[in-house]
Amino acid sequence: MGFKELREFMVNTQLIPRGIKDKRVLNVMKRVPRHLFVDESSQYKAYEDMALPIGEGQTLSQPYMVAIMTELLELNGNERVLEIGTGSGYQAVILAELSREVYTVERIASLAQQAEERFQSLGYANIHVRVSNGTLGWPDESPFDRIIITAGTPKIPDPLIEQISEEGFIIAPVGDRFSQQLLRIKKSGGRLFEEYHTLCVFVPLIGEYGWKE
Ligand code: SAH
């Protein structure tokens, strides 16, 4: 099978049977070349049901986890989205396909730089990358309609809660260092509404409000 067929197979065997329904999410995951976000040596397993190493001890989440988090963001194409944990840039590209503007923050400069190169070579002008401690968000560009944290955290950092727009929401893997649960918090009428979703395992969010190195 070529990469295009592998993507179809991934969607049909990993995403649809586990309940991913949003057609836009399924279509974009059929299109985006996930294998270009990992080293050449891992490309052959880019469409398997697993997380992949991306260097610096970090990982790109398994396809299902990218899909469920994206589905829970309920994007309609007009949003400004903040992602914490750029990593390979794969999740950012999925978001960029489904929203208006993506702001993504990574603490490891070499990963941010590689991701930036991928955004340029694939032609994504609506993704903005910054190297900094994402637990503090991106105050100058806030508020955001959607925020996604792609690293595990003991709690959702307060600065990020503050940077959610009215009627916006945030999704993050919240729990202990080795297992978490997806938490979605909506802001509405100045109040916060929490909802827990699937169990998951992410690399740690490092920094103030996250974990110590
Ligand atoms: N979304 C990524 C996967 C992220 S892995 C992808 O699609 O490939 C989690 C990433 O979060 C790692 O790259 C890690 O360096 C980064 N990270 C951890 N703590 C962070 C922080 N405080 N601010 C920004 N990025 C952080």
GROMACS .gro file of N, CA and C and ligand atoms in nm, residues 37 54-56 58-61 66 83-92 104-108 111 130 132-136 150-152 202-208, ligand 1:
model
  149
   37PHE      N    1   0.588   1.405   0.913
   37PHE     CA    2   0.609   1.468   1.043
   37PHE      C    3   0.699   1.385   1.134
   54ILE      N    4   0.954   1.168   1.806
   54ILE     CA    5   0.984   1.283   1.719
   54ILE      C    6   1.113   1.353   1.760
   55GLY      N    7   1.192   1.286   1.848
   55GLY     CA    8   1.318   1.345   1.894
   55GLY      C    9   1.299   1.418   2.025
   56GLU      N   10   1.411   1.443   2.096
   56GLU     CA   11   1.409   1.515   2.224
   56GLU      C   12   1.322   1.445   2.329
   58GLN      N   13   1.028   1.331   2.290
   58GLN     CA   14   0.887   1.367   2.274
   58GLN      C   15   0.819   1.274   2.173
   59THR      N   16   0.686   1.276   2.173
   59THR     CA   17   0.613   1.186   2.081
   59THR      C   18   0.498   1.257   2.011
   60LEU      N   19   0.471   1.209   1.891
   60LEU     CA   20   0.351   1.248   1.817
   60LEU      C   21   0.243   1.148   1.857
   61SER      N   22   0.127   1.197   1.901
   61SER     CA   23   0.020   1.108   1.949
   61SER      C   24  -0.030   1.014   1.841
   66VAL      N   25  -0.528   1.220   1.817
   66VAL     CA   26  -0.535   1.345   1.741
   66VAL      C   27  -0.679   1.368   1.695
   83GLU      N   28  -0.250   2.617   2.035
   83GLU     CA   29  -0.203   2.483   2.072
   83GLU      C   30  -0.079   2.496   2.160
   84ILE      N   31  -0.076   2.422   2.270
   84ILE     CA   32   0.044   2.417   2.354
   84ILE      C   33   0.112   2.283   2.330
   85GLY      N   34   0.236   2.286   2.281
   85GLY     CA   35   0.309   2.162   2.250
   85GLY      C   36   0.308   2.133   2.101
   86THR      N   37   0.381   2.213   2.024
   86THR     CA   38   0.385   2.199   1.878
   86THR      C   39   0.438   2.063   1.835
   87GLY      N   40   0.544   2.017   1.903
   87GLY     CA   41   0.605   1.888   1.870
   87GLY      C   42   0.643   1.882   1.722
   88SER      N   43   0.590   1.780   1.653
   88SER     CA   44   0.621   1.762   1.511
   88SER      C   45   0.549   1.862   1.422
   89GLY      N   46   0.438   1.918   1.472
   89GLY     CA   47   0.356   2.008   1.391
   89GLY      C   48   0.236   1.941   1.327
   90TYR      N   49   0.221   1.809   1.344
   90TYR     CA   50   0.111   1.737   1.278
   90TYR      C   51  -0.026   1.785   1.328
   91GLN      N   52  -0.044   1.790   1.460
   91GLN     CA   53  -0.172   1.835   1.515
   91GLN      C   54  -0.202   1.979   1.470
   92ALA      N   55  -0.099   2.063   1.465
   92ALA     CA   56  -0.119   2.202   1.424
   92ALA      C   57  -0.173   2.210   1.282
  104THR      N   58   0.077   2.827   1.784
  104THR     CA   59   0.126   2.708   1.851
  104THR      C   60   0.258   2.736   1.922
  105VAL      N   61   0.268   2.688   2.046
  105VAL     CA   62   0.382   2.718   2.133
  105VAL      C   63   0.456   2.590   2.168
  106GLU      N   64   0.588   2.594   2.154
  106GLU     CA   65   0.672   2.477   2.185
  106GLU      C   66   0.790   2.524   2.271
  107ARG      N   67   0.826   2.447   2.373
  107ARG     CA   68   0.938   2.491   2.458
  107ARG      C   69   1.074   2.449   2.404
  108ILE      N   70   1.078   2.346   2.317
  108ILE     CA   71   1.207   2.299   2.265
  108ILE      C   72   1.230   2.360   2.126
  111LEU      N   73   1.257   2.147   1.795
  111LEU     CA   74   1.130   2.092   1.747
  111LEU      C   75   1.047   2.200   1.678
  130ARG      N   76   0.582   2.977   1.811
  130ARG     CA   77   0.664   3.054   1.903
  130ARG      C   78   0.731   2.960   2.002
  132SER      N   79   0.839   2.915   2.359
  132SER     CA   80   0.828   2.969   2.494
  132SER      C   81   0.759   2.869   2.584
  133ASN      N   82   0.742   2.908   2.709
  133ASN     CA   83   0.672   2.823   2.804
  133ASN      C   84   0.521   2.839   2.783
  134GLY      N   85   0.464   2.736   2.723
  134GLY     CA   86   0.323   2.742   2.685
  134GLY      C   87   0.226   2.742   2.801
  135THR      N   88   0.273   2.711   2.922
  135THR     CA   89   0.177   2.712   3.034
  135THR      C   90   0.131   2.855   3.060
  136LEU      N   91   0.205   2.952   3.004
  136LEU     CA   92   0.165   3.092   3.019
  136LEU      C   93   0.081   3.140   2.902
  150THR      N   94  -0.137   1.962   2.420
  150THR     CA   95  -0.105   1.826   2.375
  150THR      C   96   0.007   1.765   2.459
  151ALA      N   97   0.006   1.795   2.589
  151ALA     CA   98   0.098   1.734   2.685
  151ALA      C   99   0.021   1.719   2.815
  152GLY      N  100   0.059   1.616   2.894
  152GLY     CA  101  -0.015   1.586   3.016
  152GLY      C  102   0.014   1.685   3.127
  202PHE      N  103   0.004   1.100   2.778
  202PHE     CA  104   0.082   1.201   2.705
  202PHE      C  105   0.216   1.225   2.774
  203VAL      N  106   0.313   1.276   2.698
  203VAL     CA  107   0.438   1.322   2.761
  203VAL      C  108   0.402   1.445   2.845
  204PRO      N  109   0.484   1.474   2.949
  204PRO     CA  110   0.446   1.581   3.043
  204PRO      C  111   0.459   1.723   2.989
  205LEU      N  112   0.365   1.806   3.032
  205LEU     CA  113   0.374   1.950   3.013
  205LEU      C  114   0.470   2.001   3.120
  206ILE      N  115   0.577   2.066   3.075
  206ILE     CA  116   0.682   2.107   3.168
  206ILE      C  117   0.670   2.257   3.197
  207GLY      N  118   0.687   2.292   3.324
  207GLY     CA  119   0.693   2.435   3.356
  207GLY      C  120   0.596   2.474   3.465
  208GLU      N  121   0.596   2.602   3.491
  208GLU     CA  122   0.508   2.659   3.589
  208GLU      C  123   0.366   2.613   3.555
  214SAH     N1  124   0.114   1.810   1.918
  214SAH     C1  125   0.240   1.745   1.889
  214SAH     C2  126   0.280   1.641   1.991
  214SAH     C3  127   0.321   1.704   2.115
  214SAH     S1  128   0.421   1.612   2.228
  214SAH     C4  129   0.243   1.684   1.751
  214SAH     O1  130   0.143   1.693   1.678
  214SAH     O2  131   0.346   1.629   1.714
  214SAH     C5  132   0.418   1.736   2.353
  214SAH     C6  133   0.502   1.855   2.322
  214SAH     O3  134   0.481   1.950   2.425
  214SAH     C7  135   0.651   1.827   2.320
  214SAH     O4  136   0.707   1.868   2.199
  214SAH     C8  137   0.705   1.909   2.438
  214SAH     O5  138   0.833   1.961   2.416
  214SAH     C9  139   0.601   2.018   2.447
  214SAH     N2  140   0.594   2.087   2.575
  214SAH    C10  141   0.605   2.036   2.701
  214SAH     N3  142   0.590   2.134   2.793
  214SAH    C11  143   0.570   2.250   2.724
  214SAH    C12  144   0.548   2.384   2.763
  214SAH     N4  145   0.544   2.422   2.890
  214SAH     N5  146   0.531   2.476   2.665
  214SAH    C13  147   0.535   2.442   2.535
  214SAH     N6  148   0.554   2.315   2.493
  214SAH    C14  149   0.572   2.221   2.586
   0.00000   0.00000   0.00000
